[in-house]
PDB file of C-alpha atoms in Angstrom:
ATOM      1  CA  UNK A   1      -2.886  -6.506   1.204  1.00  0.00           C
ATOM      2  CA  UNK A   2      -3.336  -2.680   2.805  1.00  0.00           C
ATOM      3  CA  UNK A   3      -2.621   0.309   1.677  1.00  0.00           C
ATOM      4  CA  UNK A   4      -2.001   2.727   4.653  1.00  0.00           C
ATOM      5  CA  UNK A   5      -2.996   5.950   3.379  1.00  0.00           C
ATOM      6  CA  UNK A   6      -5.335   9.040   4.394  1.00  0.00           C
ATOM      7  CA  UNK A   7      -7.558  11.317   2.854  1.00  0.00           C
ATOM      8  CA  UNK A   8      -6.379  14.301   0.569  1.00  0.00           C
ATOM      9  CA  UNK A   9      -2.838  12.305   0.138  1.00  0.00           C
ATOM     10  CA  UNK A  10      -2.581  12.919  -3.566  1.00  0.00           C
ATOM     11  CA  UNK A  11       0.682  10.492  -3.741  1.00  0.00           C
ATOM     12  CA  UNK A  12      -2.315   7.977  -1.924  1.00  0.00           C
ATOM     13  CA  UNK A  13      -4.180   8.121  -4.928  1.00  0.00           C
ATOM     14  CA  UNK A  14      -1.240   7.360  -7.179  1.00  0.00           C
ATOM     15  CA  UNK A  15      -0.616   4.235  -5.446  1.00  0.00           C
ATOM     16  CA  UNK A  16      -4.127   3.199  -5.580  1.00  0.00           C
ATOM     17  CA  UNK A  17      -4.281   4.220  -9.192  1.00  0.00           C
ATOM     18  CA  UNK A  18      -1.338   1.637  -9.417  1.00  0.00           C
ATOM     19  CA  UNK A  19      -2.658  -1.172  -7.051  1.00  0.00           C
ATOM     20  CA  UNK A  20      -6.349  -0.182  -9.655  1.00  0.00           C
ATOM     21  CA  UNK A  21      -4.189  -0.933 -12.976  1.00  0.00           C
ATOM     22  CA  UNK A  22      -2.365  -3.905 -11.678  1.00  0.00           C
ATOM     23  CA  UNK A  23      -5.824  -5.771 -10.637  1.00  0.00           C
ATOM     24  CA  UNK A  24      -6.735  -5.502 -14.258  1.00  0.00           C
ATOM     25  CA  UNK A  25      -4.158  -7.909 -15.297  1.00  0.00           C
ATOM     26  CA  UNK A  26      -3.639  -9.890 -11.899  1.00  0.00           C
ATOM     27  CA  UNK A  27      -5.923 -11.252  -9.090  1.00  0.00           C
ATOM     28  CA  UNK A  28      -5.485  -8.769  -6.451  1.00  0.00           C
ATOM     29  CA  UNK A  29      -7.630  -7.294  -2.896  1.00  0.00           C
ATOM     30  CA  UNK A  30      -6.579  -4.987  -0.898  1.00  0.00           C
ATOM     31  CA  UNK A  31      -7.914  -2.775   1.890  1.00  0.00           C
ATOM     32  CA  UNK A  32      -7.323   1.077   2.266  1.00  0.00           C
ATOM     33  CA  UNK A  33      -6.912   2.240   5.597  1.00  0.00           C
ATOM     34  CA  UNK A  34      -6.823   5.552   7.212  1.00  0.00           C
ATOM     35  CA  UNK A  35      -3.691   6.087   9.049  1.00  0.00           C
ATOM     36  CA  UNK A  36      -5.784   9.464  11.195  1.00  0.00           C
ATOM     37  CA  UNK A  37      -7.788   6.900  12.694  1.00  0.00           C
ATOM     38  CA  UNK A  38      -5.554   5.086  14.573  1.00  0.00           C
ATOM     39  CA  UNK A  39      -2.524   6.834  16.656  1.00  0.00           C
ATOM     40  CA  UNK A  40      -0.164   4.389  16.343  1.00  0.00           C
ATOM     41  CA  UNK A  41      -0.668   4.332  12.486  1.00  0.00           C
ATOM     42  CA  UNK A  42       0.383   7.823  12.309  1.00  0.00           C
ATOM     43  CA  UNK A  43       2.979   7.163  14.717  1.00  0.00           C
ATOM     44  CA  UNK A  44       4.782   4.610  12.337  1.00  0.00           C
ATOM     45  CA  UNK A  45       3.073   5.834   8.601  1.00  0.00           C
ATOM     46  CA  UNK A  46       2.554   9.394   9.055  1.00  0.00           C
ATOM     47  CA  UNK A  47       5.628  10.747   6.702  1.00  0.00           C
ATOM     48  CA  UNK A  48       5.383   7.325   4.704  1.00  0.00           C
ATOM     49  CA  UNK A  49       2.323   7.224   3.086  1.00  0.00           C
ATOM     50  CA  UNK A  50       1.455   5.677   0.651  1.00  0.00           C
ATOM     51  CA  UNK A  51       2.668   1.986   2.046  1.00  0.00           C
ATOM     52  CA  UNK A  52       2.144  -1.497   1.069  1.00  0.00           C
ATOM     53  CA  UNK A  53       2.167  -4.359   3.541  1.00  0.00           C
ATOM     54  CA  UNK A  54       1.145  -7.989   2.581  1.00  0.00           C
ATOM     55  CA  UNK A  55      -0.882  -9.420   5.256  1.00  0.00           C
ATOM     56  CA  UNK A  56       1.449 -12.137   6.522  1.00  0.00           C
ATOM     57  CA  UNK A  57       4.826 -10.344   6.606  1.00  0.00           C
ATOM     58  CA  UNK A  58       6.282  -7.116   8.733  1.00  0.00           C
ATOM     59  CA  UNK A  59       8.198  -5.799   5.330  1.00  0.00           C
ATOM     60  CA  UNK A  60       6.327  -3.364   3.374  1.00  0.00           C
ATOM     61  CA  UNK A  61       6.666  -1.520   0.544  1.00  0.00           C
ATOM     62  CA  UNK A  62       7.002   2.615   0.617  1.00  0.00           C
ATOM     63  CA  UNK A  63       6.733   5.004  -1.507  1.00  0.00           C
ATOM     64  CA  UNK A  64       7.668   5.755  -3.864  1.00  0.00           C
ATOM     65  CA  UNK A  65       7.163   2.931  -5.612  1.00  0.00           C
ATOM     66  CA  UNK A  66       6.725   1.540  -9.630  1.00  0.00           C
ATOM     67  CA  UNK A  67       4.347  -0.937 -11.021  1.00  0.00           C
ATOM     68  CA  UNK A  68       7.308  -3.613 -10.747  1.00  0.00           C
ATOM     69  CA  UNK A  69       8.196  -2.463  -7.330  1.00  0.00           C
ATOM     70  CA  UNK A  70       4.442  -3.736  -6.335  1.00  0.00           C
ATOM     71  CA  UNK A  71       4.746  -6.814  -8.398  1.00  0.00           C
ATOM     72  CA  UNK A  72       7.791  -8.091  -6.866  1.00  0.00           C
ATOM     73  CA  UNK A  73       6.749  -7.398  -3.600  1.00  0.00           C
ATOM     74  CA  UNK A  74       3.751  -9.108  -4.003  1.00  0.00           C
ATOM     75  CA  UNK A  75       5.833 -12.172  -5.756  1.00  0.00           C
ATOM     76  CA  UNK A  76       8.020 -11.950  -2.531  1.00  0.00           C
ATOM     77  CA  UNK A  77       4.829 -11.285   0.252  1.00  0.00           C
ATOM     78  CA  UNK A  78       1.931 -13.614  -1.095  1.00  0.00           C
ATOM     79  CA  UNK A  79      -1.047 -13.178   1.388  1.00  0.00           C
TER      80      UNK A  79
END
């Protein structure tokens, strides 16, 4: 799992906080990446951010999003 993101996104940190509290209860990884450090990233994320994406689909998940919203799309995306 990835969460596109970038520094000083305060909405970012929410959905970590989220991905953080769901990990508790569930086996979950995920990477954070930087959108800034790639153009195309910021091309397709930069007014998105926070997103989801599983690693072996093309949907993801935007935000805004709940604690269910990640837990169905996981359900739905496995990796």
């Amino acid at each position: 799992m990835t969460l596109y993101s970038t520094l000083g996104c305060h909405l970012c940190e929410q959905a970590e906080a989220l991905l953080i509290e769901l990990a508790q209860s569930e086996p979950l990884q995920w990477q954070v990446v930087d959108i800034v450090e790639d153009d195309e990233l910021m091309e397709q994320y930069a007014i998105r951010i926070p997103v989801l994406r599983a690693t072996n689909t093309t949907e993801d998940l935007g935000w805004p999003f709940t604690l269910d919203d990640v837990r169905r799309y996981i359900r739905t995306n496995a990796d």
